[in-house]
Amino acid sequence: MLDHASALVTFSGSGGGDWIVEDIRAVVGAPLPPTERLSIETGPVLHLAQCAWSLRGVISHLRYTTRDEAALLGALQPPLGRPEATRGALIPITKSTTWWDLPQDERRAIYEERSRHTSIGLDYLPRIARRLHHSRELGEPFDFLTWFEFAPEHEDAFDDLVARLRGSEEWRYVEREVDMRLSRAG
Amino acid sequence: MLDHASALVTFSGSGGGDWIVEDIRAVVGAPLPPTERLSIETGPVLHLAQCAWSLRGVISHLRYTTRDEAALLGALQPPLGRPEATRGALIPITKSTTWWDLPQDERRAIYEERSRHTSIGLDYLPRIARRLHHSRELGEPFDFLTWFEFAPEHEDAFDDLVARLRGSEEWRYVEREVDMRLSRAG
């Protein structure tokens, strides 16, 4: 998969993707229709009529991360596609209008100084690979699509990671969240 | 025009828009082809084949503005569409990869603490109305499209505003900029 800035990525629920959907459930708000497989494609996608649903996001620049935090993340973050990382998770979320109406300094304070979003994520590196996709500007139903990959023995750690984030002040602004767990096919 | 968050806006160079193009020139980088009129439409646009060019952007949340700055802007910013504001300007810009690779804290420091972007803009309120559109996540040729409206007697003030911004440290990261001046038709 491409890793450069501003690449469009489409996650589609369909019969023919590379990832088998093991579980899909709504954490908050409306669910997504069930699907057997998930496909992940970069660039424009033309066969959407064959999909149960399709979610698009863009890989983009960091929005809250300071230089020191970015350096730590850069040193510890594993790439996607590790052979041992046969489990995946797709977590689409939407934040409330209240969140988006907050000024940048207050969103940053909630995100990191009070919710420790980056710090919590660092606790699970390099076990859990992560890539964030921005969807809000595309007029999509979710604001963000976060894709994770990890080895089966780290699924408990992943559960722990998402539970800590869901307990944070930042998550009070999440009004829709779906948690989809997957296994790499073949 | 719509004013809510995340609305898609399309600026099209065409024969039939509401704004007469008085001047269009490249400040840095490649120019845009000349056109007689500019149309501004919200929502998806279907007749793009009839346009010389078409640029899309999304009205979105503030990216660098603190609560205090947002309050000042909110108190002073005029709306678009004032009857006396018969002059317009569309300034599409693209920033360099170096800019986008900077962490948030350093982009903020350049944007405001060192370049005074918001402070300079405040000096021209309420004379000059402004609306920012984000294009980078849409895969567009420009990162931002800024639309301005002002009365003819404030065109000198507008020239002064853009000259001050172009002299700032932030503008060293601008690798493409077009300056288009317009008059409301009819």
Coordinates of C-alpha atoms in Angstrom, one line a residue:
Chain A
M1 CA 0.0 0.0 0.0
L2 CA 1.1 3.6 -0.6
D3 CA 2.4 5.5 2.3
H4 CA 2.7 9.0 0.9
A5 CA 0.8 12.1 2.1
S6 CA -2.7 12.7 0.9
A7 CA -3.3 9.3 -0.7
L8 CA -6.9 8.3 -1.0
V9 CA -7.7 4.9 0.5
T10 CA -11.0 3.0 0.1
F11 CA -12.2 0.4 2.6
S12 CA -15.0 -1.7 1.0
G13 CA -17.2 -4.3 2.6
S14 CA -17.5 -6.9 -0.2
G15 CA -17.2 -10.6 -1.0
G16 CA -13.7 -10.5 -2.4
G17 CA -11.4 -8.6 -0.1
D18 CA -8.1 -9.7 1.4
W19 CA -9.4 -9.5 5.0
I20 CA -12.0 -11.8 6.5
V21 CA -14.4 -9.9 8.8
E22 CA -14.5 -11.8 12.2
D23 CA -16.6 -9.3 14.0
I24 CA -18.3 -6.0 13.3
R25 CA -20.2 -4.1 16.0
A26 CA -21.3 -0.5 16.8
V27 CA -19.7 0.9 19.9
V28 CA -21.7 4.2 19.7
G29 CA -24.3 5.2 17.2
A30 CA -25.5 3.5 14.0
P31 CA -23.8 0.2 13.0
L32 CA -22.4 -0.7 9.6
P33 CA -24.1 -3.5 7.6
P34 CA -22.4 -6.9 8.0
T35 CA -20.0 -8.1 5.3
E36 CA -17.8 -11.2 4.8
R37 CA -14.7 -9.5 3.5
L38 CA -13.0 -6.2 3.6
S39 CA -10.9 -4.8 0.7
I40 CA -8.4 -2.0 1.1
E41 CA -7.5 -0.1 -2.1
T42 CA -5.5 3.1 -2.8
G43 CA -6.6 5.6 -5.4
P44 CA -10.1 6.0 -7.0
V45 CA -12.2 2.9 -6.9
L46 CA -14.8 2.2 -9.6
H47 CA -16.7 -0.9 -8.7
L48 CA -18.5 0.4 -5.6
A49 CA -21.9 -1.0 -6.8
Q50 CA -20.7 -4.4 -5.8
C51 CA -20.0 -3.4 -2.2
A52 CA -22.2 -3.6 0.9
W53 CA -20.6 -0.3 1.9
S54 CA -17.5 1.7 1.1
L55 CA -15.6 4.2 3.2
R56 CA -13.0 6.6 1.9
G57 CA -10.2 8.4 3.7
V58 CA -7.0 10.3 3.0
I59 CA -3.6 9.7 4.5
S60 CA -2.6 13.2 5.6
H61 CA -0.3 15.3 7.8
L62 CA -0.3 15.1 11.6
R63 CA -2.9 17.4 13.3
Y64 CA -1.9 17.5 17.0
T65 CA 1.5 15.9 17.3
T66 CA 4.5 17.9 18.4
R67 CA 8.0 17.4 17.1
D68 CA 9.1 15.4 20.2
E69 CA 6.0 13.1 20.0
A70 CA 6.5 12.7 16.2
A71 CA 10.1 11.6 16.8
L72 CA 9.1 9.0 19.4
L73 CA 6.3 7.7 17.1
G74 CA 8.7 7.6 14.1
A75 CA 11.3 5.6 16.1
L76 CA 8.8 3.0 17.4
Q77 CA 6.0 2.7 14.8
P78 CA 6.1 -0.5 12.7
P79 CA 5.0 -0.6 9.1
L80 CA 1.9 -2.2 7.8
G81 CA 2.1 -5.5 6.1
R82 CA 4.3 -7.4 8.6
P83 CA 3.9 -11.2 7.9
E84 CA 3.2 -11.9 11.6
A85 CA 0.5 -9.2 11.8
T86 CA -2.4 -11.4 10.6
R87 CA -5.0 -9.6 12.6
G88 CA -6.5 -6.3 11.6
A89 CA -9.0 -3.8 13.0
L90 CA -10.8 -1.0 11.3
I91 CA -12.3 1.6 13.6
P92 CA -14.3 4.4 11.9
I93 CA -15.3 7.2 14.3
T94 CA -17.2 10.5 14.0
K95 CA -16.8 13.3 16.5
S96 CA -19.5 15.8 17.5
T97 CA -20.0 19.3 16.2
T98 CA -19.0 20.4 19.7
W99 CA -15.6 18.9 19.1
W100 CA -15.1 20.5 15.7
D101 CA -16.2 23.9 16.9
L102 CA -13.5 23.9 19.6
P103 CA -10.4 26.0 18.8
Q104 CA -7.2 24.1 18.0
D105 CA -5.6 24.8 21.4
E106 CA -8.5 23.3 23.3
R107 CA -8.7 20.2 21.0
R108 CA -5.0 19.6 21.5
A109 CA -5.3 20.0 25.3
I110 CA -8.1 17.4 25.4
Y111 CA -6.4 15.1 22.9
E112 CA -3.0 14.9 24.6
E113 CA -2.6 16.8 27.8
R114 CA -5.9 15.4 29.3
S115 CA -6.6 12.2 27.3
R116 CA -3.0 11.2 26.5
H117 CA -4.0 9.9 23.1
T118 CA -0.4 9.7 21.7
S119 CA 1.1 8.6 25.0
I120 CA -1.4 5.7 25.3
G121 CA -0.7 4.7 21.7
L122 CA 3.1 4.7 22.4
D123 CA 2.6 2.1 25.1
Y124 CA 1.6 -0.4 22.5
L125 CA 4.4 0.1 20.0
P126 CA 5.9 -1.6 18.2
R127 CA 3.3 -4.4 18.7
I128 CA 0.4 -2.5 17.0
A129 CA 0.8 -0.9 13.6
R130 CA -1.6 2.0 12.8
R131 CA -2.6 4.2 9.9
L132 CA -5.0 7.1 10.2
H133 CA -7.2 8.2 7.3
H134 CA -9.1 11.6 7.3
S135 CA -12.6 11.4 5.9
R136 CA -14.4 14.5 7.2
E137 CA -13.4 16.8 4.3
L138 CA -14.6 14.2 1.8
G139 CA -18.2 14.4 3.0
E140 CA -18.0 10.9 4.3
P141 CA -20.2 9.5 7.1
F142 CA -17.2 9.1 9.5
D143 CA -14.5 11.7 10.3
F144 CA -11.7 9.2 10.7
L145 CA -10.9 5.6 9.7
T146 CA -8.1 4.1 11.7
W147 CA -6.6 0.8 10.5
F148 CA -4.5 -1.4 12.8
E149 CA -2.5 -4.5 12.2
F150 CA -1.0 -6.8 14.9
A151 CA -0.1 -10.5 15.6
P152 CA -2.8 -12.7 17.1
E153 CA -1.0 -12.8 20.5
H154 CA -1.4 -9.0 20.7
E155 CA -5.2 -8.9 20.4
D156 CA -5.5 -8.5 24.2
A157 CA -3.2 -5.6 24.1
F158 CA -5.2 -4.1 21.3
D159 CA -8.4 -4.5 23.4
D160 CA -6.7 -2.8 26.2
L161 CA -5.6 0.1 24.0
V162 CA -9.1 0.8 22.7
A163 CA -10.6 0.5 26.1
R164 CA -8.2 3.1 27.5
L165 CA -9.0 5.5 24.7
R166 CA -12.7 4.9 25.1
G167 CA -12.4 5.9 28.7
S168 CA -10.7 9.2 27.9
E169 CA -12.2 12.7 27.9
E170 CA -11.6 12.9 24.2
W171 CA -14.0 10.0 23.6
R172 CA -16.9 12.0 25.2
Y173 CA -16.9 13.8 21.8
V174 CA -17.2 10.6 19.8
E175 CA -20.8 10.2 18.6
R176 CA -20.4 7.3 16.3
E177 CA -17.9 4.4 16.5
V178 CA -17.7 1.0 14.8
D179 CA -15.2 -1.7 15.8
M180 CA -14.4 -4.2 13.1
R181 CA -12.0 -7.1 13.6
L182 CA -10.4 -9.0 10.8
S183 CA -8.0 -11.8 9.8
R184 CA -5.8 -11.8 6.8
A185 CA -7.2 -14.2 4.2
G186 CA -5.1 -17.1 2.9
Chain B
M1 CA -24.1 30.4 0.0
L2 CA -24.0 27.8 2.7
D3 CA -21.9 28.6 5.7
H4 CA -21.9 25.4 7.6
A5 CA -18.9 23.2 8.4
S6 CA -17.6 20.8 5.7
A7 CA -19.6 22.2 2.8
L8 CA -18.1 21.6 -0.6
V9 CA -17.6 24.7 -2.7
T10 CA -16.6 24.7 -6.4
F11 CA -15.0 27.7 -8.0
S12 CA -15.2 27.4 -11.8
G13 CA -13.7 29.5 -14.6
S14 CA -16.5 29.6 -17.1
G15 CA -18.4 32.0 -19.4
G16 CA -21.4 32.3 -17.1
G17 CA -20.5 33.0 -13.5
D18 CA -21.6 35.8 -11.3
W19 CA -18.1 37.3 -11.0
I20 CA -16.2 39.1 -13.8
V21 CA -12.5 38.2 -13.8
E22 CA -10.6 41.5 -13.9
D23 CA -7.1 40.1 -13.5
I24 CA -5.6 36.6 -13.0
R25 CA -1.9 36.1 -12.5
A26 CA 0.5 33.6 -11.0
V27 CA 2.4 34.9 -8.0
V28 CA 4.5 31.8 -7.6
G29 CA 4.5 28.6 -9.8
A30 CA 2.2 27.7 -12.6
P31 CA -0.6 30.0 -13.7
L32 CA -4.3 29.2 -14.2
P33 CA -5.7 29.5 -17.7
P34 CA -7.5 32.8 -18.3
T35 CA -11.3 32.9 -18.0
E36 CA -13.9 35.7 -18.4
R37 CA -16.1 34.7 -15.5
L38 CA -16.0 32.8 -12.2
S39 CA -18.9 30.9 -10.7
I40 CA -19.1 29.8 -7.1
E41 CA -21.3 26.9 -6.3
T42 CA -21.9 24.8 -3.2
G43 CA -22.5 21.0 -3.3
P44 CA -21.5 18.7 -6.1
V45 CA -21.2 20.3 -9.6
L46 CA -22.0 18.3 -12.7
H47 CA -21.3 20.6 -15.7
L48 CA -17.5 20.7 -15.3
A49 CA -16.9 19.9 -19.0
Q50 CA -18.0 23.5 -19.8
C51 CA -15.3 25.1 -17.6
A52 CA -11.8 26.3 -18.4
W53 CA -10.9 24.9 -14.9
S54 CA -12.6 24.0 -11.7
L55 CA -11.2 24.1 -8.2
R56 CA -12.9 22.5 -5.2
G57 CA -12.6 23.1 -1.5
V58 CA -14.3 22.4 1.8
I59 CA -15.3 24.8 4.5
S60 CA -14.0 23.2 7.6
H61 CA -12.9 23.7 11.2
L62 CA -10.1 26.1 12.3
R63 CA -6.7 24.5 12.2
Y64 CA -4.4 27.0 14.1
T65 CA -6.7 29.5 15.8
T66 CA -6.8 29.6 19.6
R67 CA -10.0 30.4 21.6
D68 CA -9.0 34.1 22.1
E69 CA -8.2 34.6 18.4
A70 CA -11.4 32.9 17.3
A71 CA -13.4 35.2 19.6
L72 CA -11.7 38.3 18.1
L73 CA -12.3 37.0 14.6
G74 CA -15.9 36.1 15.4
A75 CA -16.6 39.6 16.7
L76 CA -15.1 41.4 13.8
Q77 CA -15.5 39.2 10.7
P78 CA -18.2 40.4 8.2
P79 CA -20.3 38.0 6.3
L80 CA -20.0 37.3 2.6
G81 CA -22.6 38.9 0.3
R82 CA -22.6 42.5 1.6
P83 CA -24.1 44.7 -1.1
E84 CA -21.2 47.2 -1.0
A85 CA -18.6 44.4 -1.3
T86 CA -18.6 44.3 -5.1
R87 CA -14.9 43.3 -5.5
G88 CA -13.7 39.8 -5.0
A89 CA -10.4 37.9 -4.9
L90 CA -9.7 34.2 -5.1
I91 CA -6.2 33.2 -4.0
P92 CA -5.4 29.5 -4.4
I93 CA -2.2 28.4 -2.7
T94 CA -0.2 25.2 -2.3
K95 CA 2.4 24.8 0.4
S96 CA 5.5 22.6 0.1
T97 CA 6.0 19.1 1.4
T98 CA 8.4 20.6 3.9
W99 CA 5.5 22.6 5.5
W100 CA 3.2 19.6 5.7
D101 CA 5.9 17.4 7.2
L102 CA 6.4 19.9 10.1
P103 CA 4.7 18.9 13.3
Q104 CA 1.6 20.9 14.4
D105 CA 3.4 22.9 17.1
E106 CA 6.0 24.2 14.6
R107 CA 3.4 25.0 11.9
R108 CA 1.4 26.9 14.5
A109 CA 4.6 28.8 15.6
I110 CA 5.4 29.8 12.1
Y111 CA 1.8 30.7 11.2
E112 CA 1.1 32.9 14.2
E113 CA 3.9 33.5 16.6
R114 CA 6.4 34.4 13.8
S115 CA 4.2 35.3 10.8
R116 CA 1.2 36.9 12.6
H117 CA -1.2 35.5 10.0
T118 CA -4.3 35.9 12.2
S119 CA -3.1 39.2 13.7
I120 CA -2.4 40.7 10.2
G121 CA -5.9 39.6 9.0
L122 CA -7.5 41.2 12.1
D123 CA -6.0 44.6 11.0
Y124 CA -8.3 44.5 7.9
L125 CA -11.6 43.7 9.6
P126 CA -14.4 44.4 9.1
R127 CA -13.4 45.8 5.7
I128 CA -12.4 42.5 4.1
A129 CA -14.6 39.4 4.3
R130 CA -12.8 36.1 4.0
R131 CA -13.7 32.4 3.7
L132 CA -11.2 29.6 3.6
H133 CA -11.7 26.3 1.7
H134 CA -9.5 23.3 2.3
S135 CA -8.6 21.4 -0.8
R136 CA -5.5 19.3 0.0
E137 CA -7.5 16.2 1.2
L138 CA -9.6 16.3 -2.0
G139 CA -6.6 15.6 -4.2
E140 CA -6.8 19.0 -5.7
P141 CA -3.9 21.0 -7.3
F142 CA -4.1 23.6 -4.5
D143 CA -4.1 23.1 -0.8
F144 CA -6.3 26.1 0.0
L145 CA -8.7 28.4 -1.8
T146 CA -9.3 31.7 0.0
W147 CA -12.1 33.9 -1.1
F148 CA -12.3 37.5 -0.2
E149 CA -15.0 40.2 -0.7
F150 CA -14.6 44.0 -0.1
A151 CA -15.8 47.4 -1.3
P152 CA -13.8 49.0 -4.2
E153 CA -12.4 51.6 -1.9
H154 CA -10.7 48.8 0.1
E155 CA -8.8 47.3 -2.7
D156 CA -5.6 49.1 -1.6
A157 CA -6.1 47.7 1.9
F158 CA -6.4 44.3 0.3
D159 CA -3.2 44.7 -1.6
D160 CA -1.5 45.7 1.6
L161 CA -2.9 42.7 3.4
V162 CA -1.6 40.2 0.8
A163 CA 1.8 41.9 0.5
R164 CA 2.3 41.6 4.3
L165 CA 1.4 37.9 4.2
R166 CA 3.6 37.3 1.2
G167 CA 6.5 38.9 3.1
S168 CA 6.1 36.6 6.1
E169 CA 8.1 33.5 7.1
E170 CA 4.9 31.3 6.5
W171 CA 5.0 32.3 2.8
R172 CA 8.5 30.8 2.3
Y173 CA 6.5 27.5 2.3
V174 CA 4.1 28.6 -0.5
E175 CA 5.2 27.0 -3.7
R176 CA 2.2 27.9 -5.9
E177 CA 0.0 30.9 -5.6
V178 CA -2.4 32.5 -8.0
D179 CA -4.1 35.9 -7.5
M180 CA -7.4 36.5 -9.2
R181 CA -9.3 39.8 -8.9
L182 CA -13.0 40.0 -9.7
S183 CA -16.0 42.3 -9.8
R184 CA -19.5 41.3 -9.1
A185 CA -21.5 41.1 -12.4
G186 CA -24.7 43.1 -12.9

